[in-house]
Amino acid sequence: MEVLMAVVIGILFMSATYLMLSKSILRIIIGTGLLSHGAHLLILTMGGLKHGTAVPLLGEQAESYVDPLPQALILTAIVISFGVTSFFLVLAYRTYQELGTDNMDQLRGKEANE
Amino acid sequence: MNNIVFLPVLLPFLTGIILIFFSKKIQTQRILSLLSVILGIVISIVLVLNVHHQGIMALEVSSWEAPFGIAMVADMLSSLLVVTTSIVGFAIMIYSFYSIGIEREKFFYYPVFQFLLVGINGAFLTGDIFNLFVFFEVMLMASYVLLVLGGTKPQLRESLKYILVNVISSALFVITVAYLYSVVGTLNMADISRRIAEAGQPGIITVIAVSFLIVFGLKGAIFPLFYWLPGSYYVPPIPVIALFGALLTKVGLYSIMRTYTLLFYHDQGYTHELLGILAIATIIVGVIGAVGYWDLKKIIIYNIVIAVGVIAFGISLMNEQGLSGSIFYMIHDIIIKAALFLLIGVMIKITGTSNLREISGLINSYPFLGWTFFIAALSLAGIPPFSGFTGKLLLLRGAVSGGEYVGFAVILLSSLMMLYSVMKIFINGFWGPPSPSRPRAYADAERVPVKRLLFPSALLVAVSIVYGVGAEAVYPFISQATETLMQPDIYINAVLKE
């Protein structure tokens, strides 16, 4: 199971890298979304994926539970990346309004004094 | 009474929250945030004295025992950095009063300023690797807002790149923490260190150590990962640049220092050698930038990169002199970089340009500014009575005893080039006849409150002189910090209470 997850996460990272190297801002943001999906799935996988264990609720009265710590870490990481992504999206919108382009090639610095 | 460890985080946090409620009342905002920063200085000094007398202070949040809850740990290194952060924050806050402009102040400038301090102080004081990630994000979120606040075109353009780089590095941080968790099964730094020591640092831990170097190197602008810094730090207003340039990269360096001395110190042949090589490359790249540009901001920005390289080189030495030199130099550099950015901010305010070729003869009208800048420049380069000297001296002695003669030579030469780059500003900007090409800007300068703007930077330069002249008095604190870094057992025992 872990091997399958590792391959899937690898594919997510690959797609994220490919998208983030493209020119359009929206593709880049989609890439960051895929990257954080991959990272979150990786935490879950690295915490261990065992069969026959209960969800981490004491009411379940089970013999053994699944590791609760990675789930808390993921929850934290999800809301953080959610906040950053929404900021990033609004920033991209504003940049498009102000600068009139979504092409990273045309967003080069043209500082004088160099 | 261990609760004082948490106060440097709690105080700006509460202030920030309170300030949100009346964002349009600027006078109240200023007074409250100033009071809070002053109180922060007092608290952090008390913290340093406590740590000096009682040793490391560890606070278990909510009284959960150490490896299970989150521990906030104040050792000497963290507390010294918190003090420095508070002092620099105070000076930059005063400079902001006179320069940031009413439009930005109305849109949550001071609350975000406070949240940035929360993130920085939290990152210095935490004893938990995932909590470090969270404080990094607090700091970065605040820095995104400060960078883009105002919404001019260059700011928007560079913020996009800055956020993209930091989103990627945050994802890498999460990934690295996930790998580390799967190997050691804990997140508390002291506990991680103990378990790595039990396993004797197998190959996978070295891989994780290098991943951490990449993550923190992206935050701290180490050689192949520094490319985002010159553009992003060029566009925001001067107090924001000063805040970023003085503090943000140092948080990355502090994290490298913490992880490489506390967690990954068993197999130094590979990781510390790599750090040393990257550090030397960072110095060289920074020197090339600092010498090459004729722009006030760019020159100082590349001087940040040089300092990052120097500090990272001290960490890579892993001997007592190298580390204490690194700590000494880091504190010096936080103060002097903030001072230099504020000083060139005053120059830009007076002349209306950051192009060095269009500025000359400022010493006639602004002698105090000129000589303050001169002292700051000497201090940056490390001329003996001033503060840059002791740190570099210790570093160089560490390099000799570690047998790193290439690094030794590069650091000495880089000091010369740093001196050349800032003296270039001094000689071209302050000497010579007053520039005839910009009479209008000089006339405008009459209305600029130069004396008020100069006060915070003069204060910082004074602090740096005291720090340099009083090195004898500061040294016990530095050596206490170094002792903890050299012997991780002190830290581990203080946190896990064995």
mmCIF file of N, CA and C in Angstrom, chain B residues 216-274:
data_model
loop_
_atom_site.group_PDB
_atom_site.id
_atom_site.type_symbol
_atom_site.label_atom_id
_atom_site.label_comp_id
_atom_site.label_asym_id
_atom_site.label_seq_id
_atom_site.Cartn_x
_atom_site.Cartn_y
_atom_site.Cartn_z
ATOM 1 N N PHE B 216 15.941 25.382 4.576
ATOM 2 C CA PHE B 216 16.355 26.578 5.294
ATOM 3 C C PHE B 216 17.259 27.449 4.438
ATOM 4 N N GLY B 217 17.952 26.826 3.486
ATOM 5 C CA GLY B 217 18.767 27.614 2.570
ATOM 6 C C GLY B 217 17.898 28.482 1.681
ATOM 7 N N LEU B 218 16.694 27.969 1.325
ATOM 8 C CA LEU B 218 15.775 28.790 0.537
ATOM 9 C C LEU B 218 15.294 29.972 1.364
ATOM 10 N N LYS B 219 15.031 29.756 2.663
ATOM 11 C CA LYS B 219 14.590 30.877 3.504
ATOM 12 C C LYS B 219 15.745 31.828 3.757
ATOM 13 N N GLY B 220 16.957 31.268 3.914
ATOM 14 C CA GLY B 220 18.085 32.076 4.339
ATOM 15 C C GLY B 220 18.983 32.543 3.214
ATOM 16 N N ALA B 221 18.628 32.230 1.966
ATOM 17 C CA ALA B 221 19.365 32.732 0.801
ATOM 18 C C ALA B 221 20.819 32.264 0.777
ATOM 19 N N ILE B 222 20.994 30.941 0.722
ATOM 20 C CA ILE B 222 22.336 30.377 0.543
ATOM 21 C C ILE B 222 22.571 30.146 -0.946
ATOM 22 N N PHE B 223 23.813 29.964 -1.348
ATOM 23 C CA PHE B 223 24.216 30.135 -2.751
ATOM 24 C C PHE B 223 23.258 29.683 -3.851
ATOM 25 N N PRO B 224 23.009 28.411 -4.117
ATOM 26 C CA PRO B 224 22.208 28.279 -5.349
ATOM 27 C C PRO B 224 20.751 28.654 -5.123
ATOM 28 N N LEU B 225 20.366 28.974 -3.893
ATOM 29 C CA LEU B 225 18.953 29.214 -3.572
ATOM 30 C C LEU B 225 18.684 30.673 -3.209
ATOM 31 N N PHE B 226 19.561 31.581 -3.604
ATOM 32 C CA PHE B 226 19.405 32.965 -3.159
ATOM 33 C C PHE B 226 18.746 33.837 -4.223
ATOM 34 N N TYR B 227 18.474 33.252 -5.424
ATOM 35 C CA TYR B 227 18.099 34.044 -6.598
ATOM 36 C C TYR B 227 16.838 34.880 -6.415
ATOM 37 N N TRP B 228 15.968 34.503 -5.466
ATOM 38 C CA TRP B 228 14.722 35.254 -5.294
ATOM 39 C C TRP B 228 14.952 36.548 -4.534
ATOM 40 N N LEU B 229 16.068 36.620 -3.768
ATOM 41 C CA LEU B 229 16.205 37.697 -2.780
ATOM 42 C C LEU B 229 16.426 39.080 -3.399
ATOM 43 N N PRO B 230 17.352 39.253 -4.365
ATOM 44 C CA PRO B 230 17.603 40.616 -4.828
ATOM 45 C C PRO B 230 16.365 41.310 -5.395
ATOM 46 N N GLY B 231 15.531 40.579 -6.145
ATOM 47 C CA GLY B 231 14.345 41.208 -6.710
ATOM 48 C C GLY B 231 13.303 41.530 -5.650
ATOM 49 N N SER B 232 13.027 40.535 -4.781
ATOM 50 C CA SER B 232 11.952 40.729 -3.809
ATOM 51 C C SER B 232 12.282 41.815 -2.809
ATOM 52 N N TYR B 233 13.550 41.899 -2.389
ATOM 53 C CA TYR B 233 13.889 42.878 -1.368
ATOM 54 C C TYR B 233 14.063 44.274 -1.962
ATOM 55 N N TYR B 234 13.979 44.395 -3.276
ATOM 56 C CA TYR B 234 14.190 45.709 -3.883
ATOM 57 C C TYR B 234 12.937 46.567 -3.850
ATOM 58 N N VAL B 235 11.745 45.943 -3.895
ATOM 59 C CA VAL B 235 10.531 46.696 -4.185
ATOM 60 C C VAL B 235 9.773 47.295 -3.003
ATOM 61 N N PRO B 236 9.745 46.679 -1.796
ATOM 62 C CA PRO B 236 8.898 47.287 -0.752
ATOM 63 C C PRO B 236 9.504 48.573 -0.195
ATOM 64 N N PRO B 237 8.720 49.335 0.617
ATOM 65 C CA PRO B 237 9.269 50.544 1.220
ATOM 66 C C PRO B 237 10.410 50.239 2.189
ATOM 67 N N ILE B 238 11.229 51.255 2.460
ATOM 68 C CA ILE B 238 12.481 51.043 3.193
ATOM 69 C C ILE B 238 12.317 50.346 4.552
ATOM 70 N N PRO B 239 11.358 50.761 5.425
ATOM 71 C CA PRO B 239 11.303 50.054 6.712
ATOM 72 C C PRO B 239 11.020 48.561 6.556
ATOM 73 N N VAL B 240 10.229 48.218 5.536
ATOM 74 C CA VAL B 240 9.936 46.795 5.301
ATOM 75 C C VAL B 240 11.193 46.075 4.826
ATOM 76 N N ILE B 241 11.954 46.711 3.937
ATOM 77 C CA ILE B 241 13.207 46.089 3.488
ATOM 78 C C ILE B 241 14.124 45.894 4.675
ATOM 79 N N ALA B 242 14.185 46.901 5.564
ATOM 80 C CA ALA B 242 15.083 46.796 6.714
ATOM 81 C C ALA B 242 14.679 45.619 7.584
ATOM 82 N N LEU B 243 13.368 45.489 7.801
ATOM 83 C CA LEU B 243 12.860 44.385 8.617
ATOM 84 C C LEU B 243 13.208 43.037 7.992
ATOM 85 N N PHE B 244 12.967 42.920 6.678
ATOM 86 C CA PHE B 244 13.237 41.659 5.983
ATOM 87 C C PHE B 244 14.731 41.375 5.981
ATOM 88 N N GLY B 245 15.492 42.386 5.569
ATOM 89 C CA GLY B 245 16.928 42.178 5.383
ATOM 90 C C GLY B 245 17.616 41.850 6.692
ATOM 91 N N ALA B 246 17.138 42.469 7.788
ATOM 92 C CA ALA B 246 17.790 42.216 9.059
ATOM 93 C C ALA B 246 17.375 40.858 9.616
ATOM 94 N N LEU B 247 16.095 40.511 9.505
ATOM 95 C CA LEU B 247 15.602 39.402 10.317
ATOM 96 C C LEU B 247 15.257 38.118 9.548
ATOM 97 N N LEU B 248 14.605 38.231 8.386
ATOM 98 C CA LEU B 248 14.042 37.009 7.784
ATOM 99 C C LEU B 248 15.111 35.993 7.422
ATOM 100 N N THR B 249 16.189 36.436 6.771
ATOM 101 C CA THR B 249 17.213 35.459 6.388
ATOM 102 C C THR B 249 17.880 34.871 7.625
ATOM 103 N N LYS B 250 17.943 35.660 8.710
ATOM 104 C CA LYS B 250 18.609 35.166 9.920
ATOM 105 C C LYS B 250 17.800 34.053 10.570
ATOM 106 N N VAL B 251 16.479 34.049 10.372
ATOM 107 C CA VAL B 251 15.678 32.954 10.921
ATOM 108 C C VAL B 251 16.045 31.645 10.220
ATOM 109 N N GLY B 252 16.248 31.713 8.900
ATOM 110 C CA GLY B 252 16.701 30.532 8.177
ATOM 111 C C GLY B 252 18.051 30.064 8.682
ATOM 112 N N LEU B 253 18.965 31.017 8.906
ATOM 113 C CA LEU B 253 20.301 30.651 9.386
ATOM 114 C C LEU B 253 20.243 30.068 10.783
ATOM 115 N N TYR B 254 19.396 30.690 11.641
ATOM 116 C CA TYR B 254 19.234 30.140 12.990
ATOM 117 C C TYR B 254 18.762 28.693 12.905
ATOM 118 N N SER B 255 17.820 28.408 11.986
ATOM 119 C CA SER B 255 17.306 27.043 11.882
ATOM 120 C C SER B 255 18.385 26.082 11.417
ATOM 121 N N ILE B 256 19.230 26.537 10.479
ATOM 122 C CA ILE B 256 20.341 25.679 10.061
ATOM 123 C C ILE B 256 21.253 25.413 11.249
ATOM 124 N N MET B 257 21.537 26.496 12.002
ATOM 125 C CA MET B 257 22.421 26.355 13.153
ATOM 126 C C MET B 257 21.836 25.371 14.160
ATOM 127 N N ARG B 258 20.548 25.516 14.427
ATOM 128 C CA ARG B 258 19.899 24.647 15.408
ATOM 129 C C ARG B 258 19.904 23.208 14.932
ATOM 130 N N THR B 259 19.464 22.952 13.688
ATOM 131 C CA THR B 259 19.366 21.565 13.236
ATOM 132 C C THR B 259 20.753 20.942 13.086
ATOM 133 N N TYR B 260 21.726 21.706 12.612
ATOM 134 C CA TYR B 260 23.042 21.104 12.367
ATOM 135 C C TYR B 260 23.866 20.934 13.635
ATOM 136 N N THR B 261 23.513 21.657 14.720
ATOM 137 C CA THR B 261 24.248 21.404 15.953
ATOM 138 C C THR B 261 23.483 20.476 16.881
ATOM 139 N N LEU B 262 22.143 20.504 16.822
ATOM 140 C CA LEU B 262 21.370 19.703 17.771
ATOM 141 C C LEU B 262 21.008 18.342 17.196
ATOM 142 N N LEU B 263 20.620 18.293 15.916
ATOM 143 C CA LEU B 263 20.099 17.040 15.369
ATOM 144 C C LEU B 263 21.131 16.249 14.575
ATOM 145 N N PHE B 264 21.751 16.899 13.590
ATOM 146 C CA PHE B 264 22.553 16.140 12.616
ATOM 147 C C PHE B 264 24.039 16.393 12.806
ATOM 148 N N TYR B 265 24.575 16.039 13.964
ATOM 149 C CA TYR B 265 25.991 16.335 14.191
ATOM 150 C C TYR B 265 26.859 15.083 14.216
ATOM 151 N N HIS B 266 26.278 13.922 13.904
ATOM 152 C CA HIS B 266 27.058 12.691 14.066
ATOM 153 C C HIS B 266 27.946 12.418 12.872
ATOM 154 N N ASP B 267 27.449 12.718 11.675
ATOM 155 C CA ASP B 267 28.224 12.424 10.481
ATOM 156 C C ASP B 267 28.539 13.747 9.790
ATOM 157 N N GLN B 268 29.565 14.449 10.327
ATOM 158 C CA GLN B 268 29.799 15.811 9.838
ATOM 159 C C GLN B 268 30.564 15.834 8.528
ATOM 160 N N GLY B 269 31.192 14.719 8.178
ATOM 161 C CA GLY B 269 32.040 14.709 6.995
ATOM 162 C C GLY B 269 31.308 15.195 5.759
ATOM 163 N N TYR B 270 30.069 14.754 5.594
ATOM 164 C CA TYR B 270 29.358 15.125 4.368
ATOM 165 C C TYR B 270 28.576 16.427 4.518
ATOM 166 N N THR B 271 27.666 16.477 5.530
ATOM 167 C CA THR B 271 26.739 17.610 5.604
ATOM 168 C C THR B 271 27.451 18.930 5.883
ATOM 169 N N HIS B 272 28.387 18.925 6.842
ATOM 170 C CA HIS B 272 29.016 20.186 7.198
ATOM 171 C C HIS B 272 30.002 20.642 6.137
ATOM 172 N N GLU B 273 30.617 19.657 5.453
ATOM 173 C CA GLU B 273 31.486 20.000 4.323
ATOM 174 C C GLU B 273 30.666 20.682 3.223
ATOM 175 N N LEU B 274 29.502 20.100 2.943
ATOM 176 C CA LEU B 274 28.623 20.679 1.918
ATOM 177 C C LEU B 274 28.236 22.097 2.292
#
